[in-house]
Coordinates of C-alpha atoms in Angstrom, one line a residue:
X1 CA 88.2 8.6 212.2
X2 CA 88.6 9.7 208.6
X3 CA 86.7 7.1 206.1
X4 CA 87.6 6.6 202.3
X5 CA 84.8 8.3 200.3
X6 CA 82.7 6.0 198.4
X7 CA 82.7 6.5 194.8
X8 CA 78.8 8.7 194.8
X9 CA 80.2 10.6 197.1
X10 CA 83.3 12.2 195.0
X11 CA 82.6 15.1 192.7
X12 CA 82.8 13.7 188.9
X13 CA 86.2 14.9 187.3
X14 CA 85.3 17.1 184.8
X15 CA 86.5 15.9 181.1
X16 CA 89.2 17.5 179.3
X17 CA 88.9 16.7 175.2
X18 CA 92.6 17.2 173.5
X19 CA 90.8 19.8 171.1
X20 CA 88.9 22.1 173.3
X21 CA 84.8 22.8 172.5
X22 CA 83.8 24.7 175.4
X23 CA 81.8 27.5 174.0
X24 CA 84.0 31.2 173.7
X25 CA 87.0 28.6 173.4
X26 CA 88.1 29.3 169.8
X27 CA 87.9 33.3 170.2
X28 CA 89.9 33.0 173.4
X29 CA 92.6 31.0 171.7
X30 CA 92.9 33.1 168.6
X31 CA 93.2 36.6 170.6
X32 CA 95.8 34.6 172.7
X33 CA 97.7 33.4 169.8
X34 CA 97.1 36.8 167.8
X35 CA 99.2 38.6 170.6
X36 CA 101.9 36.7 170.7
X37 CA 102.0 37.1 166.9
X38 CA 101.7 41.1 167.5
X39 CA 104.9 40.7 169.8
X40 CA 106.9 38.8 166.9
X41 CA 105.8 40.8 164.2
X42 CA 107.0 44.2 166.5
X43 CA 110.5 42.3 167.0
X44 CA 110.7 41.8 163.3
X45 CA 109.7 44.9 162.2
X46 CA 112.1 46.6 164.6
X47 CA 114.8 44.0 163.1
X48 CA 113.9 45.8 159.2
X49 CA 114.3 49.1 160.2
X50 CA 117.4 48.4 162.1
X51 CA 118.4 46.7 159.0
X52 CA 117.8 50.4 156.9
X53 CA 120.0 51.7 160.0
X54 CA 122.7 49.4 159.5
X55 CA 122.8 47.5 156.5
X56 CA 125.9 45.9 156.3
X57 CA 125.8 45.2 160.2
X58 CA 122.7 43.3 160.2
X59 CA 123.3 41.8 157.0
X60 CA 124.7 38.0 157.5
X61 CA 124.0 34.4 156.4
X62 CA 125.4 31.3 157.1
X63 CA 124.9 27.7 156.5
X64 CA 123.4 24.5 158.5
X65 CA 125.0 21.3 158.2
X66 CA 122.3 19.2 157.2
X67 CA 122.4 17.2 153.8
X68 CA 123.8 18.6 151.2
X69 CA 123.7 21.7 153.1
X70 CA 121.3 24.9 154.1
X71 CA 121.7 28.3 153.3
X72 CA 120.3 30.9 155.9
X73 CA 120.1 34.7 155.0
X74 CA 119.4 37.2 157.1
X75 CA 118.6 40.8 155.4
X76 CA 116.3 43.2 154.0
X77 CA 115.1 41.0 151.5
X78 CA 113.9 38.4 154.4
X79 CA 113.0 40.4 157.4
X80 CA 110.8 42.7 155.4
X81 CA 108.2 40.1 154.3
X82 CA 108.9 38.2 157.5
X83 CA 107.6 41.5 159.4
X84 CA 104.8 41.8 156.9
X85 CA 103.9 38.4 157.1
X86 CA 103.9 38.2 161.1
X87 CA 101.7 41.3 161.2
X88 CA 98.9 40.4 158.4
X89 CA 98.9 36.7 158.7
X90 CA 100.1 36.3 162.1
X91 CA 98.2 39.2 164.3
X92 CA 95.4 40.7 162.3
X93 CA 94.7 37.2 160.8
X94 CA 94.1 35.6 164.5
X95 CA 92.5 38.2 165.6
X96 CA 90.1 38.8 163.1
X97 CA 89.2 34.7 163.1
X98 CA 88.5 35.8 167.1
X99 CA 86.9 38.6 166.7
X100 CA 84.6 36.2 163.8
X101 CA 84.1 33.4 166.3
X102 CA 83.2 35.6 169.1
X103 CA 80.5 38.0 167.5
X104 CA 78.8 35.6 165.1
X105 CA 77.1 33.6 167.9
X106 CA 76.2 36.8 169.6
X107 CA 74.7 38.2 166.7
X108 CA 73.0 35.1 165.6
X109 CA 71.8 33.7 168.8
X110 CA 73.1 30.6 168.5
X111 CA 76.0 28.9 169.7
X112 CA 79.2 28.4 167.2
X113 CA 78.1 25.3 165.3
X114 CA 82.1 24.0 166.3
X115 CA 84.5 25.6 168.3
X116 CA 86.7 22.2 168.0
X117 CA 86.6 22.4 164.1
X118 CA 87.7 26.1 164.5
X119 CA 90.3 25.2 166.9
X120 CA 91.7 22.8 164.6
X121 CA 91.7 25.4 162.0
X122 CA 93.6 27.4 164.9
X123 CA 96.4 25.0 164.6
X124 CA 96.8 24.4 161.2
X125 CA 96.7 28.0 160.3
X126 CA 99.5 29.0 163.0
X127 CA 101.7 25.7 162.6
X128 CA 101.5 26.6 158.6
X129 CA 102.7 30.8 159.3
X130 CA 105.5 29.4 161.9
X131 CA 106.9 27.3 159.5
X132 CA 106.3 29.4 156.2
X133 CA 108.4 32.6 158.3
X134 CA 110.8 30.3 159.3
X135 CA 111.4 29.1 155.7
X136 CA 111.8 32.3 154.7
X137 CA 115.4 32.6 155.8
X138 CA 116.4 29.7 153.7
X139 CA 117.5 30.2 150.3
X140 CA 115.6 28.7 147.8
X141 CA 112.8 27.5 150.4
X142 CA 110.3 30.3 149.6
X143 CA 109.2 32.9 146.7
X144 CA 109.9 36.3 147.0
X145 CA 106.2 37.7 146.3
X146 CA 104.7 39.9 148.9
X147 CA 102.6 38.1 151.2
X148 CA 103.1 35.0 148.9
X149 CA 106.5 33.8 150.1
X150 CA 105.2 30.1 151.4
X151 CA 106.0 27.1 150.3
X152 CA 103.6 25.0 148.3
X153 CA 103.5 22.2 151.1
X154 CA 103.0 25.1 153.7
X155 CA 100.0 27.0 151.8
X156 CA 98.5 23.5 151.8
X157 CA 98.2 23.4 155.3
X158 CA 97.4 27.2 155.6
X159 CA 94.6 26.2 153.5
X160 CA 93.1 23.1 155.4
X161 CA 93.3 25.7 158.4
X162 CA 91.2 28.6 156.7
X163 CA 88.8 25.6 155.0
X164 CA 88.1 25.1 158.8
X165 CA 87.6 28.7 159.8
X166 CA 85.1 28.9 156.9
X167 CA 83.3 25.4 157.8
X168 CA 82.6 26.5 161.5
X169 CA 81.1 29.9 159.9
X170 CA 79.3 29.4 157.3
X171 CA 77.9 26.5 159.2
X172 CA 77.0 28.7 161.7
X173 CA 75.4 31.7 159.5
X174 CA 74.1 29.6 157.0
X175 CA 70.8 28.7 158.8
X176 CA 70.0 32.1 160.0
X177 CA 67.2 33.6 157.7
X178 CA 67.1 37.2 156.8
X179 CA 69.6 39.8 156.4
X180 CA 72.3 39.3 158.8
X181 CA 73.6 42.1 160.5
X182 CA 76.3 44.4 158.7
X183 CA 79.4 43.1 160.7
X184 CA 78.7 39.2 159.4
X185 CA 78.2 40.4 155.8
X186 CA 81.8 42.0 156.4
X187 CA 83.1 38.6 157.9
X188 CA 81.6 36.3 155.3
X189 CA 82.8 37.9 152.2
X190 CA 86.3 38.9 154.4
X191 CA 86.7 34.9 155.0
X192 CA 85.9 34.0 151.4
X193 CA 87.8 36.3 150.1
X194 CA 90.7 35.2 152.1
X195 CA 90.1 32.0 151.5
X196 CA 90.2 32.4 147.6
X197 CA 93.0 34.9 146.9
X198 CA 95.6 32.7 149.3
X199 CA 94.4 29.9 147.1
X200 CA 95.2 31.9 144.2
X201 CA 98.7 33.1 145.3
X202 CA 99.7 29.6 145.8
X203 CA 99.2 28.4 142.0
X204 CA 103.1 29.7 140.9
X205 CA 104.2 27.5 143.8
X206 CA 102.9 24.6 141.4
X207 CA 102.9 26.2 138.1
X208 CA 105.3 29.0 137.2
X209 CA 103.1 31.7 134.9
X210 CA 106.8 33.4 134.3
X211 CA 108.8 35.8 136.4
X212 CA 106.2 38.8 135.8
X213 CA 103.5 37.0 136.0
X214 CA 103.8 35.2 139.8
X215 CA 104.6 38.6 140.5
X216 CA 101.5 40.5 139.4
X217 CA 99.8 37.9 140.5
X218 CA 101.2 38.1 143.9
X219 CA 100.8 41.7 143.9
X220 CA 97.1 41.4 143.2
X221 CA 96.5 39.0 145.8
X222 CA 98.7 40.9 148.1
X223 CA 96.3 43.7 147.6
X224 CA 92.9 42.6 147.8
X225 CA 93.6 40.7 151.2
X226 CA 94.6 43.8 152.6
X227 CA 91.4 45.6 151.1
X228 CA 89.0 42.4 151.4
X229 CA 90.6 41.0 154.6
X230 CA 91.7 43.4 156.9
X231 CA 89.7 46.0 156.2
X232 CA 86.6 44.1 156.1
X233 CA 87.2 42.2 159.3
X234 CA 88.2 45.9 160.8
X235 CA 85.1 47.3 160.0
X236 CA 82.7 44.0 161.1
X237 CA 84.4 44.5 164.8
X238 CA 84.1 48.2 164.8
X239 CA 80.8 48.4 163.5
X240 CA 79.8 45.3 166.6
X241 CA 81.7 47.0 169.2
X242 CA 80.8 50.9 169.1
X243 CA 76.9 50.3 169.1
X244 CA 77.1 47.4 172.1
X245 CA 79.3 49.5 174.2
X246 CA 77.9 52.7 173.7
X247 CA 74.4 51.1 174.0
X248 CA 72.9 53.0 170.8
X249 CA 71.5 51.6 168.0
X250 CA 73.8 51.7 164.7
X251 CA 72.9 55.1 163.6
X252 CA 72.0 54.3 159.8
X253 CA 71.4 50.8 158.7
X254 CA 70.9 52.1 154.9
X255 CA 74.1 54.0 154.6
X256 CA 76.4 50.5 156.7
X257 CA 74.7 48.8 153.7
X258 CA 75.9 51.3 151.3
X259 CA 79.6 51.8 152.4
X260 CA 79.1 48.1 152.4
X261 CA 78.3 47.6 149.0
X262 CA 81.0 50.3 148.2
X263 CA 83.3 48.4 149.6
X264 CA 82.8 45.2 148.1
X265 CA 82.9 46.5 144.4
X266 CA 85.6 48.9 145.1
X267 CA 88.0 46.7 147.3
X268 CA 88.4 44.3 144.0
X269 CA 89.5 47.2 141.7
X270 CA 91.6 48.6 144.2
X271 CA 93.6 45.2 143.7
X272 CA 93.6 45.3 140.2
X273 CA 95.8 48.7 140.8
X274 CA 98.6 46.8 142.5
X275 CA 99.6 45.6 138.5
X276 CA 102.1 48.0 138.0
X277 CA 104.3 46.6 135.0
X278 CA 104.8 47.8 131.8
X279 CA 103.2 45.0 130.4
X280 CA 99.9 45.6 131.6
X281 CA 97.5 47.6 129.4
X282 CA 97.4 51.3 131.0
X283 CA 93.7 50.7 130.8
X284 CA 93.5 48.2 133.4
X285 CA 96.3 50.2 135.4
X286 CA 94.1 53.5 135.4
X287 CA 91.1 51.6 136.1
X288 CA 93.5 50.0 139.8
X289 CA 94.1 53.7 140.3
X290 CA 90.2 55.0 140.3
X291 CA 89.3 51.8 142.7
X292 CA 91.8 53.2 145.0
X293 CA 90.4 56.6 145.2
X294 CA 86.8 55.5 144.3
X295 CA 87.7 53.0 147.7
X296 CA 87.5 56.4 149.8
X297 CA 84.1 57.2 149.5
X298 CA 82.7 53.5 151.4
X299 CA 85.8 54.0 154.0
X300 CA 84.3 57.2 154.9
X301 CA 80.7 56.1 154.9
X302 CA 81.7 53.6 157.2
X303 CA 84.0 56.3 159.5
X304 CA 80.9 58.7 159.2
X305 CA 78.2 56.3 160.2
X306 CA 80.4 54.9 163.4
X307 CA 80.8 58.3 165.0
X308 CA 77.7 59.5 164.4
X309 CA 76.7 56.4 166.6
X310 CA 78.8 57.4 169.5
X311 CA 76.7 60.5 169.4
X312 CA 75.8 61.6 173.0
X313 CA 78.2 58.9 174.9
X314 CA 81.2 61.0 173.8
X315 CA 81.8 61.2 177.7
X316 CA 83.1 57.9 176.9
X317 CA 86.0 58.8 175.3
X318 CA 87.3 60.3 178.7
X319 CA 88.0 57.3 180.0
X320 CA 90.7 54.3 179.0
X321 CA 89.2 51.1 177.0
X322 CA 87.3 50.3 174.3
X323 CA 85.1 53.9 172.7
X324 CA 89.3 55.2 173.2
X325 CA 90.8 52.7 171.2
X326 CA 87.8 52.3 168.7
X327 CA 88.1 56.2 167.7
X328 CA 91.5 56.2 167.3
X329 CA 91.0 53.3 165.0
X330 CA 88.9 55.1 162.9
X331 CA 91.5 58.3 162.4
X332 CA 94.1 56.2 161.8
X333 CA 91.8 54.8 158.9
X334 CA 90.9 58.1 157.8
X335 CA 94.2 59.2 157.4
X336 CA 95.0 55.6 155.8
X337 CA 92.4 55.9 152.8
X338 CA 93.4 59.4 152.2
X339 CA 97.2 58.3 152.1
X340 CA 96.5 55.3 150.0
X341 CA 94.3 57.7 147.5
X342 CA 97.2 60.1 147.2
X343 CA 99.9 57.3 146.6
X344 CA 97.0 55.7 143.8
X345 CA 98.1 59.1 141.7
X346 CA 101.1 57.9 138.7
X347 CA 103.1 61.0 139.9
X348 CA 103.4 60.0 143.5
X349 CA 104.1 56.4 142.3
X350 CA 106.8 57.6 140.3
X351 CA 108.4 59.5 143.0
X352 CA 108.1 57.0 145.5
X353 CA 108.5 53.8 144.2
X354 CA 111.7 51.8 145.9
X355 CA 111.4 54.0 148.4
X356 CA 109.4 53.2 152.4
X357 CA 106.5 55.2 151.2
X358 CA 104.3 51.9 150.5
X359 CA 105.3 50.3 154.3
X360 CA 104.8 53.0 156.0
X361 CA 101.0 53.6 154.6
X362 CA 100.9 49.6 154.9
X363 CA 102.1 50.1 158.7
X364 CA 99.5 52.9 159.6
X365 CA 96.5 50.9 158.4
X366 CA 97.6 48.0 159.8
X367 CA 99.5 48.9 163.2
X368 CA 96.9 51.8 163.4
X369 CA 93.5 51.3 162.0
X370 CA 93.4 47.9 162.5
X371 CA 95.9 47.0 165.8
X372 CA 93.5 49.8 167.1
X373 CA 90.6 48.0 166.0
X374 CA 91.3 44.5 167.7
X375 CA 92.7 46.5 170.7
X376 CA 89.2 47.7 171.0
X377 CA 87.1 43.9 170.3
X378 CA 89.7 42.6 172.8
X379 CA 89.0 45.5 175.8
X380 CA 85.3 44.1 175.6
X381 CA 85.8 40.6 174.4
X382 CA 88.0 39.3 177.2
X383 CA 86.2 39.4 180.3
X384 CA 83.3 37.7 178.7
X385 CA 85.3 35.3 177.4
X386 CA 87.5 35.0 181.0
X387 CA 84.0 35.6 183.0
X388 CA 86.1 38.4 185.1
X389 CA 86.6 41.6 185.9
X390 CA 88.7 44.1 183.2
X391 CA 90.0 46.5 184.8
X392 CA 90.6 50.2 183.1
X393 CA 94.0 51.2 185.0
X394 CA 97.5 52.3 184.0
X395 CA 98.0 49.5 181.2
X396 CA 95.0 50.0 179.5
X397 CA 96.2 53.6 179.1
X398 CA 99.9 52.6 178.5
X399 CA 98.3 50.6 176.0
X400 CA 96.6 52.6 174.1
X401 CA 98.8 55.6 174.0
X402 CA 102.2 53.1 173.2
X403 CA 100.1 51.7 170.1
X404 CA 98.8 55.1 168.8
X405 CA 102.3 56.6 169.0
X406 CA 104.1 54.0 167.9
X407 CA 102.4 53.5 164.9
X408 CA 102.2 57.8 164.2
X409 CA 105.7 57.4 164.5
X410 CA 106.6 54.1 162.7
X411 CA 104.4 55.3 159.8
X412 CA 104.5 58.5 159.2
X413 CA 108.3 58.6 159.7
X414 CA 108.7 55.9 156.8
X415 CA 106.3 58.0 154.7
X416 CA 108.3 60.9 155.1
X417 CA 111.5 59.2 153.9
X418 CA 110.4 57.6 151.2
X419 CA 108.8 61.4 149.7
X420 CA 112.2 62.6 150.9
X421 CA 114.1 59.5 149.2
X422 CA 112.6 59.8 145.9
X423 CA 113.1 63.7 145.8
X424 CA 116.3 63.3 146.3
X425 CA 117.4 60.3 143.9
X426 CA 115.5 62.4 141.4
X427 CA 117.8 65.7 142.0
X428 CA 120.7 62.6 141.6
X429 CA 121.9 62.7 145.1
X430 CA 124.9 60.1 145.3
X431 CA 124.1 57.0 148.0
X432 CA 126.2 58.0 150.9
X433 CA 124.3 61.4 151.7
X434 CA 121.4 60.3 150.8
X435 CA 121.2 57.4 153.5
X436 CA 122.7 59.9 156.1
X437 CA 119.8 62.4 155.2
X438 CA 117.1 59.5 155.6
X439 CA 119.2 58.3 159.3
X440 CA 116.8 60.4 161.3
X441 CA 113.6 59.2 159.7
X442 CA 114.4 55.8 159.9
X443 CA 115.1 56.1 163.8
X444 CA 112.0 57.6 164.2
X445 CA 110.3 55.0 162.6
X446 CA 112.7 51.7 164.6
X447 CA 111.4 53.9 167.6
X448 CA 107.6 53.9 166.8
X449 CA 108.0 49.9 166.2
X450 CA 109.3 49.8 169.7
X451 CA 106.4 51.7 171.4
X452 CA 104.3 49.2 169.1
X453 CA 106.0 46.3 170.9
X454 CA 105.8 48.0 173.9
X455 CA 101.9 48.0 173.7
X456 CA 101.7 44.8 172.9
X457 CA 103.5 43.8 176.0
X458 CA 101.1 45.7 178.1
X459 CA 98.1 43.9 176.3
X460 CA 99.9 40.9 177.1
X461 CA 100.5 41.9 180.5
X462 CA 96.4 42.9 181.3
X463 CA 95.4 39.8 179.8
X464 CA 97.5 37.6 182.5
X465 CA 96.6 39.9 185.4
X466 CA 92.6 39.3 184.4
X467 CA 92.8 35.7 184.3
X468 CA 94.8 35.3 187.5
X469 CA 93.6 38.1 189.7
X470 CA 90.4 39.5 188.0
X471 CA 87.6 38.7 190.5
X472 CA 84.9 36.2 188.7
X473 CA 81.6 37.8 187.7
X474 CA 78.5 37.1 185.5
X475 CA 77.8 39.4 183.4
X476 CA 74.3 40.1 182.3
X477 CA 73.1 40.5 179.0
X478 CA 71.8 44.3 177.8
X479 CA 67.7 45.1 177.2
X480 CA 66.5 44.1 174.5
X481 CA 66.5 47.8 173.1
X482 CA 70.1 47.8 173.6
X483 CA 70.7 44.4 172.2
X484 CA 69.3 45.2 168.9
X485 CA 71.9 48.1 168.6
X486 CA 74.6 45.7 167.6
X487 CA 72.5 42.5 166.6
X488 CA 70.5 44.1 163.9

């Protein structure tokens, strides 16, 4: 006969918190999130440049019945900073915070001082980007600066989510003494600097400086997050994953603290570049323009310093996963900087400007460089954060070559129309040849946003198959020699 078990002998129910704490939790939920952000910035951005396709196709609005009435428009001037928005807030963004919330502890030895206050800054942030994208399809609802377009009630919540992200990192860092490693000086001023320029973007949603102003002011912030932010948190996860997966010590602390220091004072002036107005002394303009090509010289330290640590695991490179998708991110950022350095010059401004030259360079940094960049911290974050067994097959590959395509593709094909737009406009070229002229570059480029979606899919994809069917393992931690190769 079957008894009832008595109560000492039933295993005790494990505890389930509503915001998770469990150590690895917060990184796991940002990459999570970040993909799903990569899927829906792909969809939008293939939306835009079916929207340069077929302008008056995709071009509608219509109205809610709710009130007095809402507005909704759907066209360039939405889906464009909807796309950008989705890419640099919503995938980069997450990803980066993961990428932040999974190395710090492994660098500093100690355990994230709280994955629930970073979780909670998970929720904020993403609730705050859902709404402020959807808001941007209502007239009247948002501003039209780049990367600026929230709502003031919006930004407010954005910025109780990145107040948390900082809280759980600083508080983390903070009682570590000495130098920290090169990847948390990245992160720190990355998260600062993000945290301060949003701020600063969201003052014309409270006080209107004028029409130019918000809008130089947007374009500066607009700017240095792309130089602080992005690129920052790019190079803190390449500069952690190449030494700990190659299992060779950084190959020059003195020149990471160099490009480093490059970085930082060049980064700022490179924003001070984006003030392109008449009104602004051509001092301060020319001065923008040398911190974009002055910007080249730390990006290339950086790129130098990297490969030169891969030296004598280059074998690796032969086989799908993380050394693959971390040197491709560094030749899309080569050919990024150099791109951005050209496009610095007044001449190629003056051709170009109005044209897709400016979004395609934005898309091969950022769907590139950096998509690369996370695609590489997420090969060798996820099974330590799953506990189970990656495995290197078909979608790793489909993966990586989809995303490195795609983005070849998607960029380079907008760059080329917008030199071949501004050549023509300035020969006077009436409108209807002109757009039938650019037709084949713009399907190139709806084409590379595709393969772009395509990869993220397959991410997407690996990810589920690893958590359901990857075979549990514990993984053991690297000699101490090898250890010290990414933990300073």
């Amino acid at each position: 006969m079957t008894r009832k078990l008595r109560p000492y002998d039933q295993a005790p129910k494990r505890k389930r918190t509503l915001i998770p704490n469990a150590p690895d939790s917060a990184a796991g939920l940002f990459l999570v999130v970040a993909i799903l952000w990569l899927l829906a910035a792909a969809t939008l951005g293939i939306l835009a440049a079916g929207e340069r396709l077929f302008p008056d196709v995709l071009k509608f609005s219509f109205s809610v019945p709710l009130g007095s009435g809402i507005q909704v428009d759907i066209s360039r001037a939405t889906v464009d900073p909807a796309f950008v928005d989705a890419l640099v807030y919503g995938w980069l963004t997450n990803a980066a915070f993961a990428a932040v919330f999974f190395i710090t502890p492994r660098l500093t030895g100690t355990r994230l001082a709280s994955d629930a206050v970073a979780n909670m800054g998970l929720a904020a942030w993403n609730l705050a980007l859902a709404a402020g994208i959807a808001l941007l399809y209502v007239k009247g609802a948002s501003s039209v600066g780049s990367l600026a377009e929230f709502p003031w009630p919006v930004k407010g919540l954005a910025l109780l989510g990145l107040l948390a992200v900082n809280g759980a990192f600083w508080r983390t860092l903070l009682p570590i003494r000495g130098l920290p490693y090169i990847s948390l000086l990245y992160f720190g001023i990355g998260l600062l600097a993000l945290l301060g320029l949003f701020a600063l973007a969201s003052i014309p949603s409270l006080i209107s400086l004028g029409a130019t102003n918000d809008q130089l002011l947007w374009a500066f912030t607009a700017r240095g997050i792309i130089t602080y932010w992005v690129l920052g948190a790019t190079l803190g996860a390449l500069y952690y994953v190449i030494p700990r997966v190659t299992r060779n010590p950084l190959y020059s602390g003195g020149l990471a603290l160099l490009a480093f220091i490059g970085w930082l004072a060049f980064a700022g002036l490179s924003a001070i570049g984006a003030l392109i107005d008449p009104s602004v002394p051509y001092a301060i303009t020319s001065l923008g323009q040398a911190g974009t090509l002055l910007l080249l010289a730390p990006t290339f330290l950086a790129i130098a310093n990297l490969l030169a640590t891969i030296s004598g695991r280059w074998s690796l490179i032969l086989s799908p996963g993380t050394i693959q998708f971390a040197v491709a991110a560094l030749a899309f950022l080569f050919v990024t900087a150099m791109l951005e350095s050209v496009g610095s010059l007044r001449s190629v401004q003056g051709l170009t400007a109005g044209t897709d030259w400016g979004l395609g360079v934005l898309v091969l940094g950022l769907l590139g460089g950096s998509t690369l960049a996370f695609y590489a911290f997420a090969d060798h974050a996820f099974p330590r954060i799953l506990r189970r067994s990656w495995s290197e097959g078909f979608l790793a590959h489909a993966q990586l070559w989809t995303a490195f395509a795609g983005a070849a593709l998607a960029g380079f094909g907008m760059v080329a129309a917008g030199l071949v737009q501004g050549s023509l406009q300035a020969q006077g070229t009436p409108p209807d040849p002109l757009n039938l002229t650019l037709l084949a570059f713009r399907l190139v480029a709806a084409g590379g946003l595709g393969l772009v979606a395509l990869g993220g899919f397959a991410l997407l994809v690996n990810v589920f198959l690893l958590y359901t069917e990857g075979p549990p393992v514990e993984y053991a931690l690297p000699p101490a020699e090898a250890a010290s190769a990414a933990g300073g």
